[in-house]
Structure formats: structure tokens, C-alpha cells
Coordinates of C-alpha atoms in Angstrom, one line a residue:
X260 CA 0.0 0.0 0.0
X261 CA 1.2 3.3 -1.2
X262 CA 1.9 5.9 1.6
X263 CA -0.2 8.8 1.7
X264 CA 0.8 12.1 -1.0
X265 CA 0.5 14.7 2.1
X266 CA 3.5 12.4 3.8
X267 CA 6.0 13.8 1.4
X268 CA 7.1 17.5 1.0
X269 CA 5.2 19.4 -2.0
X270 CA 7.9 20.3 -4.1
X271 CA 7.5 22.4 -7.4
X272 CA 10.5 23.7 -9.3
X273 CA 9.7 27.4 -10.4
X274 CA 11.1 28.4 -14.5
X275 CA 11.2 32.5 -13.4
X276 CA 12.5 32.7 -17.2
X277 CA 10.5 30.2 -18.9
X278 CA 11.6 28.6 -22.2
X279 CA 14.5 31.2 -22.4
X280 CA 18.6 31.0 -22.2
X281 CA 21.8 33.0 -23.2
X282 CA 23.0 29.5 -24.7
X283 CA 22.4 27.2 -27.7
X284 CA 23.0 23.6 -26.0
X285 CA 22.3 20.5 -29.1
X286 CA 20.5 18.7 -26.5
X287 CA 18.3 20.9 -24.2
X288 CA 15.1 19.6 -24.0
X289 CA 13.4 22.8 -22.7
X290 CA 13.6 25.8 -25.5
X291 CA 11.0 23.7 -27.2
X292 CA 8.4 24.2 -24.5
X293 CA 8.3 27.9 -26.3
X294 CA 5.7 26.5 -28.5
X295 CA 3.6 26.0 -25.6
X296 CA 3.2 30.2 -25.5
X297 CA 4.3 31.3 -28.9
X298 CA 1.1 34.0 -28.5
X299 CA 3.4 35.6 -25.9
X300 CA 6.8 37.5 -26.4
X301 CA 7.4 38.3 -22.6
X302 CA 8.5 34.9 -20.8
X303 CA 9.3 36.3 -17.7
X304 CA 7.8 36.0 -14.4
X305 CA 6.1 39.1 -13.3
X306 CA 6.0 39.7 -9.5
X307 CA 2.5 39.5 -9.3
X308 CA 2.4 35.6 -10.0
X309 CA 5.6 35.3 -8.4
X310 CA 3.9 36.4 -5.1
X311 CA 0.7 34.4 -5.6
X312 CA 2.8 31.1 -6.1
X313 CA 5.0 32.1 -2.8
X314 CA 1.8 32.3 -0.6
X315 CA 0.3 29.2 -2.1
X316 CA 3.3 27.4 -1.5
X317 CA 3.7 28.1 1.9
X318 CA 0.0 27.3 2.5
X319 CA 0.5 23.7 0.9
X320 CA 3.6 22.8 2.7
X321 CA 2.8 19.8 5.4
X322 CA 6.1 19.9 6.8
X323 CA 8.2 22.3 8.0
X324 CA 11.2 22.2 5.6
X325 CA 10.8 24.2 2.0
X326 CA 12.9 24.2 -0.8
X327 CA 12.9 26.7 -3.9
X328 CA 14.3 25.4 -6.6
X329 CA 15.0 28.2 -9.8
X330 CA 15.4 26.5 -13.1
X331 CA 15.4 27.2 -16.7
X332 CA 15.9 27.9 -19.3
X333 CA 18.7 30.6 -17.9
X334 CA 16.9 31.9 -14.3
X335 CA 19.3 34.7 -14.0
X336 CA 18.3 35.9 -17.5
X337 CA 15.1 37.2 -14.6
X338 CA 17.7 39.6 -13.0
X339 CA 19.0 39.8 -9.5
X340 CA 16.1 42.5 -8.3
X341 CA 13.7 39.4 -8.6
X342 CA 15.2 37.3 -6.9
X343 CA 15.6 39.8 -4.4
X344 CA 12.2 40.4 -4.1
X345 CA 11.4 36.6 -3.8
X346 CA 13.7 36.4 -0.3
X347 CA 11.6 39.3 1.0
X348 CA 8.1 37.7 0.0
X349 CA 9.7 34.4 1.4
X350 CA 10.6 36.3 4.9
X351 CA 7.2 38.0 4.6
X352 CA 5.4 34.6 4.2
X353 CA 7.7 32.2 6.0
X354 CA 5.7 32.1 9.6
X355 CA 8.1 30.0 11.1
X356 CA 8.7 28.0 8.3
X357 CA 12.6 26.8 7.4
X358 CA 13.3 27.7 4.0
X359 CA 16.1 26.8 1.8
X360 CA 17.0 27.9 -2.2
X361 CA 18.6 26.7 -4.7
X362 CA 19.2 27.4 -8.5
X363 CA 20.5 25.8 -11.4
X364 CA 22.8 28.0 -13.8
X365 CA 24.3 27.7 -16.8
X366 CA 27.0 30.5 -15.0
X367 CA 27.7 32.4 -18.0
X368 CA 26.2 35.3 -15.8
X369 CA 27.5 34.9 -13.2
X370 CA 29.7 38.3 -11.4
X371 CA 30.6 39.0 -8.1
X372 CA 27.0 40.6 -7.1
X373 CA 25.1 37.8 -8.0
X374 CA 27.8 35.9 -5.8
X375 CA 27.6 38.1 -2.6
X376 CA 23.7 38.0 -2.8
X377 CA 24.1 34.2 -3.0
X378 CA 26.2 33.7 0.2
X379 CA 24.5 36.5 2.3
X380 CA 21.3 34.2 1.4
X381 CA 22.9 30.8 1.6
X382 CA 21.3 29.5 -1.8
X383 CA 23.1 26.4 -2.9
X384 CA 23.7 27.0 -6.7
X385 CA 24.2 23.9 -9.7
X386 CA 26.4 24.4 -12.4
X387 CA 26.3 23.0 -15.6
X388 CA 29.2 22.0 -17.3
X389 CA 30.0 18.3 -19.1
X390 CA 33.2 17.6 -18.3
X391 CA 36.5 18.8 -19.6
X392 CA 37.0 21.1 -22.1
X393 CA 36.5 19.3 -25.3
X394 CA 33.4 17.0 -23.9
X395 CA 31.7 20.5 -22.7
X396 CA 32.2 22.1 -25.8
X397 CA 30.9 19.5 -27.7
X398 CA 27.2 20.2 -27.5
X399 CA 27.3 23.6 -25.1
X400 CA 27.5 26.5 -26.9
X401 CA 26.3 30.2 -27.6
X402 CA 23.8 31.2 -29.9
X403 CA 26.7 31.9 -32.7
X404 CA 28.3 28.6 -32.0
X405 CA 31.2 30.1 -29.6
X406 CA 32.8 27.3 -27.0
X407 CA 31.2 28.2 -23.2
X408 CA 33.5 26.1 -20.8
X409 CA 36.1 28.6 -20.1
X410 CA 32.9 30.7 -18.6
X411 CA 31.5 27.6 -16.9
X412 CA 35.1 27.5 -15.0
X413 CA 34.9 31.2 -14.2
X414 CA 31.8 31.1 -13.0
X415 CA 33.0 27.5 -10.4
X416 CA 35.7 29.8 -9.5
X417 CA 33.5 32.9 -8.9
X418 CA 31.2 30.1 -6.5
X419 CA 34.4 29.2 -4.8
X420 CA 35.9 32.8 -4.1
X421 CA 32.7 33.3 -2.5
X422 CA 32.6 29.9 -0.4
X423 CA 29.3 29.3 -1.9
X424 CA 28.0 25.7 -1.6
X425 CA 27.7 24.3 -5.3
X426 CA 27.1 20.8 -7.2
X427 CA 27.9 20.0 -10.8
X428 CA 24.9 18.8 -13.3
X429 CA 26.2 17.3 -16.0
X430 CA 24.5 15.3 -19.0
X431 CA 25.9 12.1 -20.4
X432 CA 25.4 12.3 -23.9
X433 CA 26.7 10.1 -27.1
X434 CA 30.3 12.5 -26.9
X435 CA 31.0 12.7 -23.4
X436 CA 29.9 9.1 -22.4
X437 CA 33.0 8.0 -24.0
X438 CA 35.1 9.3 -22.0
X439 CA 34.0 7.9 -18.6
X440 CA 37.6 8.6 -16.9
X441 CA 38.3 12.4 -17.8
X442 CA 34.8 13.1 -17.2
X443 CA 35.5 12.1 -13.7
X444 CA 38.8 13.0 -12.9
X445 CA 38.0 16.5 -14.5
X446 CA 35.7 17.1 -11.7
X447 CA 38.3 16.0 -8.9
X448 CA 40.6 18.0 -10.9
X449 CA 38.3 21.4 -9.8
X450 CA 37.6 19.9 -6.3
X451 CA 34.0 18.9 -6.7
X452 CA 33.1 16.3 -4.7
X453 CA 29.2 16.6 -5.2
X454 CA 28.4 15.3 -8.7
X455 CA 25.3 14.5 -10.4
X456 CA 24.6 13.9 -13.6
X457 CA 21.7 12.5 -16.4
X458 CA 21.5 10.8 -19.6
X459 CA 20.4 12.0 -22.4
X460 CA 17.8 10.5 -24.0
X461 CA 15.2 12.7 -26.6
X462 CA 13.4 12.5 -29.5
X463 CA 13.4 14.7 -32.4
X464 CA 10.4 14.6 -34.4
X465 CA 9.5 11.1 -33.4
X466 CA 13.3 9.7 -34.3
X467 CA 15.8 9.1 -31.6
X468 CA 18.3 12.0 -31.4
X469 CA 21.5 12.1 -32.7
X470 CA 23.6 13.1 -29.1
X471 CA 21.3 10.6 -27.2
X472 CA 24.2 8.5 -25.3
X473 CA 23.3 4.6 -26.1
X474 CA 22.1 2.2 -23.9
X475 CA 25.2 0.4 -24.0
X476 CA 27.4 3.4 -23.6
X477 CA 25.5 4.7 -20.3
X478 CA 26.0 1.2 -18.4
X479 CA 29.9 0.9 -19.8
X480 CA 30.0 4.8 -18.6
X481 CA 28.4 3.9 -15.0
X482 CA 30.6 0.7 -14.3
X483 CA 34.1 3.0 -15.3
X484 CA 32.9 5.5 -13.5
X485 CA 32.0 3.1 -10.0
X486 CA 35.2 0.9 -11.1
X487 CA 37.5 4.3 -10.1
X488 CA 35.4 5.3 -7.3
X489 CA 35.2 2.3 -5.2
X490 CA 39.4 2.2 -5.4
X491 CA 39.9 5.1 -3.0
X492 CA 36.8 7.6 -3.6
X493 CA 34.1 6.4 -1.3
X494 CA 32.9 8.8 1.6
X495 CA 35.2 11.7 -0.6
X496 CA 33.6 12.1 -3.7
X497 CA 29.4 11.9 -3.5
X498 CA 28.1 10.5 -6.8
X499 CA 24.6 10.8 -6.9
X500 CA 24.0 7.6 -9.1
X501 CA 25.9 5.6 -6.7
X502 CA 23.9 6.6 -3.4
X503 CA 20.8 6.1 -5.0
X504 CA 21.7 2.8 -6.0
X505 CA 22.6 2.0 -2.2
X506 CA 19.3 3.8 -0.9
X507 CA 17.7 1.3 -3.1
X508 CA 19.7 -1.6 -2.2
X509 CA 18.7 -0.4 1.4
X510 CA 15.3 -0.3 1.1
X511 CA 15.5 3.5 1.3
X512 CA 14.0 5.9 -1.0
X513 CA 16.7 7.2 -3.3
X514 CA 17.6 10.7 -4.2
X515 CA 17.0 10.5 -7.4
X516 CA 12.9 10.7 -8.9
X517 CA 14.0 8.3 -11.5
X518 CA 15.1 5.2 -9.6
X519 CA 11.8 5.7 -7.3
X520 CA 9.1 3.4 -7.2
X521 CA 6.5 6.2 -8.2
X522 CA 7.3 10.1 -8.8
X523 CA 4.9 12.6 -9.4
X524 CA 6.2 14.6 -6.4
X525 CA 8.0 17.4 -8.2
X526 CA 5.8 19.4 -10.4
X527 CA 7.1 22.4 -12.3
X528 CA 6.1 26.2 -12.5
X529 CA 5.8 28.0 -15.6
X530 CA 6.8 31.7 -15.6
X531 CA 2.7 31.9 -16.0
X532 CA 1.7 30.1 -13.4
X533 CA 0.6 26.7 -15.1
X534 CA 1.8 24.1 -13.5
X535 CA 2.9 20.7 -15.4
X536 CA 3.1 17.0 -13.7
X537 CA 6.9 16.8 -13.8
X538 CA 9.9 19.5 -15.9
X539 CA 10.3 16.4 -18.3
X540 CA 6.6 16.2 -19.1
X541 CA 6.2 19.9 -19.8
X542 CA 3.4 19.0 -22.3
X543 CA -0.2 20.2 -23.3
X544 CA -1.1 16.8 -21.8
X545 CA 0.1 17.1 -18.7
X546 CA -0.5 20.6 -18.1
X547 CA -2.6 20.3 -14.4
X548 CA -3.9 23.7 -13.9
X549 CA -3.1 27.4 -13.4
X550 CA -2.2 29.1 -9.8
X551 CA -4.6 32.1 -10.9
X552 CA -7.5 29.4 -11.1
X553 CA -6.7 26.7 -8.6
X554 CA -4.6 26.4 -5.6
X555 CA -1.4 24.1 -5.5
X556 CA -3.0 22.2 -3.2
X557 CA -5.8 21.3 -5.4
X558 CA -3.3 21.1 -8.4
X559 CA -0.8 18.6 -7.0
X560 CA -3.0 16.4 -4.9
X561 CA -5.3 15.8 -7.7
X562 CA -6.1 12.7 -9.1
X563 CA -4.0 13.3 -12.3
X564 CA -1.3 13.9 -10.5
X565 CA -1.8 10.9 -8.0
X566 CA -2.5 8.7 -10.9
X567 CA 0.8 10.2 -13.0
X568 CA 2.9 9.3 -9.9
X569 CA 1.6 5.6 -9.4
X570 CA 1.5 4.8 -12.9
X571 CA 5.4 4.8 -13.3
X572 CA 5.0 1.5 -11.5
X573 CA 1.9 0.5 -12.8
X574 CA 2.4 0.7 -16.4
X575 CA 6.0 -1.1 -16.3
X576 CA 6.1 -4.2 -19.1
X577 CA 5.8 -7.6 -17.6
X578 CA 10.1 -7.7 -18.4
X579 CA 10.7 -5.0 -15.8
X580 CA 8.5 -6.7 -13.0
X581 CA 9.8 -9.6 -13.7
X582 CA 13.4 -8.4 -13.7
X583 CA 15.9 -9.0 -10.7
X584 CA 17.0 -5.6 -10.5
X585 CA 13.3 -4.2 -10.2
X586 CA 14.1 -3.1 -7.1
X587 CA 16.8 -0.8 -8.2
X588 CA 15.6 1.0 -10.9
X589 CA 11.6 0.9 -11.4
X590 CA 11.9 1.5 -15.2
X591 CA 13.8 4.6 -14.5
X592 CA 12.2 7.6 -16.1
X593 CA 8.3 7.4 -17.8
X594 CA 9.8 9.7 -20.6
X595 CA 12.4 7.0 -21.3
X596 CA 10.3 4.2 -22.0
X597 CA 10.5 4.3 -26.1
X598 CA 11.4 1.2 -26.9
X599 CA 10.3 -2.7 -27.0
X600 CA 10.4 -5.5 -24.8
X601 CA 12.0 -8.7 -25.8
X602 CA 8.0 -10.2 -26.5
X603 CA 7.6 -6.9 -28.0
X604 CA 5.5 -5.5 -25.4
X605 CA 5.5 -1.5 -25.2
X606 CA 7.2 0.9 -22.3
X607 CA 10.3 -0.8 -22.1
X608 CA 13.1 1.7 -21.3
X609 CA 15.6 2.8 -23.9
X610 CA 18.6 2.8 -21.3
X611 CA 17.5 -1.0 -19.8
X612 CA 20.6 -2.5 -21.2
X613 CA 22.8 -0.1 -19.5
X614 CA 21.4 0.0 -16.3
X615 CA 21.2 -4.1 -15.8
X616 CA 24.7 -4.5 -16.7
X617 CA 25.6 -1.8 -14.1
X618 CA 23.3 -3.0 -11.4
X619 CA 25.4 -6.7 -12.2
X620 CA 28.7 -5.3 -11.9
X621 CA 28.0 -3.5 -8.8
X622 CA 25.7 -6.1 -6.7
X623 CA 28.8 -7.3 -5.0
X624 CA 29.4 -3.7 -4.0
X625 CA 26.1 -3.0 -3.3
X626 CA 25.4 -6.1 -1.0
X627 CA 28.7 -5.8 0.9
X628 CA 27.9 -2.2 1.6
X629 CA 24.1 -2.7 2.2
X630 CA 25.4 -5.1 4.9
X631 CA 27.7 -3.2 6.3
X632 CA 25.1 0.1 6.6
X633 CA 22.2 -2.1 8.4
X634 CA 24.9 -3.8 10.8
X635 CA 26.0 -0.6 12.1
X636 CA 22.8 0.6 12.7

């Protein structure tokens, strides 16, 4: 039996920019959402919904921790003066209420006023950046096709002079996720020891993209990776893959939506106010409602929302259920599941093949550690 929805935090990611960035990356899957409001020029946030969504979320919170999470698009294309203003309505509408930001960059904006205003307010900032310089450049780039790494690195430096607390995002892609080691060792090389990253996997008019990274690619990628961390990394270098693997292994629910048994948990704020079941499934479909018209309450607790969340277990191909390793990934991702079953069944994920041979290599691993976790305890 699932566990009630009100038992976890409401969390919805806010887009203060919308469908708008300063870069040109191959891959993004999120400029296209501009189709969504192509009757409207202005994708900014005004202040006026950006209040109205601060006071809702408060009001839907059941417990008494609250995260803001700024995305994009490029959210400091919205300007510093807004986010500003979003700390004082925060303070204004707090009532007691422990509150805690952070924002995903690209960094090309970055300067050293954007940095004070980030460590007076404590906001833990992402940067995105794929590895070194010739696996970043690959697919990241300005509007005119100029290389943006060197600005990435500035703006990890800026984050550093500043003693802001930062993580990398990073996308594993058909380039980069050939290069498992440098990708790696790159980030040890800048002193990052909080890494995340996510596969690319997107469709271009109904045909698999060229820069998706292949199924076989993303498990050879994940065992390389695990291979040089387990040597002498462990406890040093956090790798979000790998902890949600042992959280799963564990019993425990994992940080990561996609290796969750359901999801639906995270929904995502336009620059409008509609709100859409997930930032991957920013489609007409799953658009649930608008802030002006419903609360978030009422949005996120409703039944299309309940049902999106529960139906990334209950629509999984008789191949994952079946499968030994069910218990570790779930069928990853909903968006992912473009491909065929051996029987030929539907919903099978495209990165399967990857992620069994990973969750092979490491079961060893995974069981020696598991073991190790509960005995302590």
C-alpha cells in the first residue's frame, strides 16, 4: 500500500525565465516548451504571479522544511532585483517555516554581485558543465556557435571565491559518455566532490536524437565510473548515481525521482503560473492547472497527478516486473520508456541494457555495503 501524498514534501521547481537561455546547448530539451506560449513574447515571471505562487506554497507545505528550486531555461536571465524580491516575500510569508534555495545555472552570468547576494542568502547554486574542455564544448554553446566552458570554469571559481556551496549537473550524452575517466577525474581536478549527472535521451520529431548517449554506452560509462570510485573515492567524492543505487539496495528511498518506485512529487512552475506533472513532461497533456485558477493544493493532490505518480509502477512491461533488478531501478524515467520489450511489449526503457549490466557489476558492491550500513545501525 502506497503511503499517503501529504506524507512527502510538495515540491515544485519554479522556471522565473520560462523557455529562455543566453546559450544554444544541441541537446536541451526545454527551448522547445516555447511552442507551448508562442502567442506571448514576454517569458518572464512578473511579480505578481511570483507572489501568488510564494503564498500558495507556503500554505500547501505539510512539513516544516521548503525548498525553492530556480530552473530554466537561464533563471538569471530574470535579473537579480527578482530574486531579491522573492527572499523578501519568502521572509514576509515564512511564519516559522525553514526555507532553503537553490538554482540551477548555466554560469555564464555569473559576477561577483550575483555571488555576494548568494552567500549572504545561503542559496546552494548547480552548475552546468560536461566535463572537460572538449566534452563540454561538444554540445554547449552560444547562440553563434562560440565554446562556453572557459565561462563555466569562471563562474566555479567565482562560486568558490565566495565559499558558496555548489554541485555539478552534468548530461551524459553520445560524446561525453566516452570518455567515462576524464569526465571524472576533470571534476576531482576542480575539487567537486558533489556530482550528479543525467543521460540523455530525446526525440526529435518522433526519431531518436543524434547526441542521445546509447544504452550500451550509459551502463559501460556507469561501471568505469563506479570501477574508479570504489578504489579510493568512497565517503570523498558523493556520486549521486551511486547513493541512489545503495538507498535502493537499502530499502530506502533514493535521491533520485527516477530510480523511485512512483514520482509525481516534483511538479514544475511556468513563468505563467501553469503548473505541469513533472519539468520532463512539460506537455499540453500534462499541463494540471493554473495558480490564478486553482490552488497548489488542489493542483498537485489531484487525481491526475496521483495517478501520473503511481502509474510509473503500474504501467512497467511484464520484463521489468519480472526483472531481478526491479528493485533498483523501477523502469527509470516514464519519458524514457520508447522502446520494446523482448516479446515486443511497449514501455520498455531505452537505457535497460545499460542500467542491468551496471546493477550486475555492482551487486557485489552494493550487498557488501548494504550489509555493512544495516549492521551498524
Amino acid at each position: 500500500m502506497l503511503a499517503s501524498p501529504f506524507t512527502f514534501p510538495l515540491y515544485v521547481m519554479l522556471k522565473p525565465a520560462g523557455a529562455t537561455c543566453n546559450l544554444h546547448c544541441s541537446y536541451c530539451y526545454y527551448m522547445e516548451k516555447k511552442y507551448l506560449y508562442r502567442r506571448q513574447t514576454d517569458l518572464m515571471m512578473s511579480e505578481t504571479t511570483l507572489e501568488r505562487f510564494i503564498r500558495q506554497y507556503f500554505l500547501a507545505q505539510t512539513q516544516r522544511d521548503i525548498l525553492f528550486t530556480w530552473h530554466g531555461g537561464e533563471p538569471l536571465l530574470r535579473g537579480l532585483s527578482f530574486y531579491k524580491k522573492a527572499l523578501s516575500l519568502q521572509k514576509q510569508y515564512a511564519r516559522g517555516f525553514h526555507v532553503e534555495n537553490s538554482l540551477q545555472t548555466n554560469g555564464v552570468l555569473l559576477n561577483d554581485e550575483w555571488c555576494t547576494f548568494f552567500k549572504e542568502n545561503n542559496f546552494l547554486i548547480g552548475i552546468s558543465i560536461d566535463g572537460p574542455e572538449h566534452c563540454h564544448n561538444h554540445y554547449r554553446l552560444y547562440h553563434d556557435g562560440r565554446p562556453t566552458f572557459h565561462k563555466a570554469l569562471d563562474a566555479i571559481n567565482l562560486l568558490k571565491k565566495h565559499g558558496i556551496k555548489f554541485n555539478i549537473m552534468a548530461t551524459v550524452n553520445n560524446y561525453n559518455a566516452d570518455y567515462p575517466l576524464a569526465f571524472y577525474r576533470f571534476f576531482k581536478s576542480i575539487d567537486c566532490r558533489y556530482i550528479q549527472f543525467s543521460p540523455v535521451v530525446e526525440t526529435v520529431n518522433s526519431e531518436l536524437a543524434a547526441w542521445n548517449v546509447s544504452a550500451a554506452q550509459w551502463g559501460k560509462f556507469l561501471i568505469t565510473l563506479f570501477d574508479e570510485w570504489i578504489k579510493q573515492d568512497v565517503g570523498t567524492y558523493f556520486i549521486q548515481y551511486f547513493d541512489a543505487t545503495l538507498a535502493n539496495w537499502i530499502g530506502v528511498k533514493p535521491g533520485i525521482c527516477t530510480l523511485g518506485r512512483t514520482c509525481g512529487h516534483a511538479g514544475v512552475a511556468e513563468f505563467n503560473g501553469d503548473i505541469y506533472s513533472c519539468d520532463h513532461f512539460v506537455h499540453n497533456e500534462y499541463k494540471l492547472g493554473n495558480i490564478y485558477t486553482q490552488t497548489l493544493v488542489e493542483i498537485m493532490y489531484s487525481e491526475r497527478q496521483l495517478k501520473f505518480g503511481i502509474d510509473k509502477y503500474d504501467t512497467l512491461p511484464a520484463q521489468c516486473k519480472q526483472c531481478q533488478y526491479l528493485f533498483a531501478c523501477y523502469g527509470e524515467c516514464p519519458k524514457n520508456r520508447i522502446i520494446k520489450t523482448k516479446d515486443g511489449e511497449d514501455g520498455l526503457n531505452y537505457l535497460c541494457e545499460g542500467y542491468y549490466n551496471f546493477f550486475e557489476h555492482v551487486a557485489p558492491y552494493m550487498d557488501f555495503m548494504a550489509g555493512e550500513l544495516i549492521n551498524d545501525n
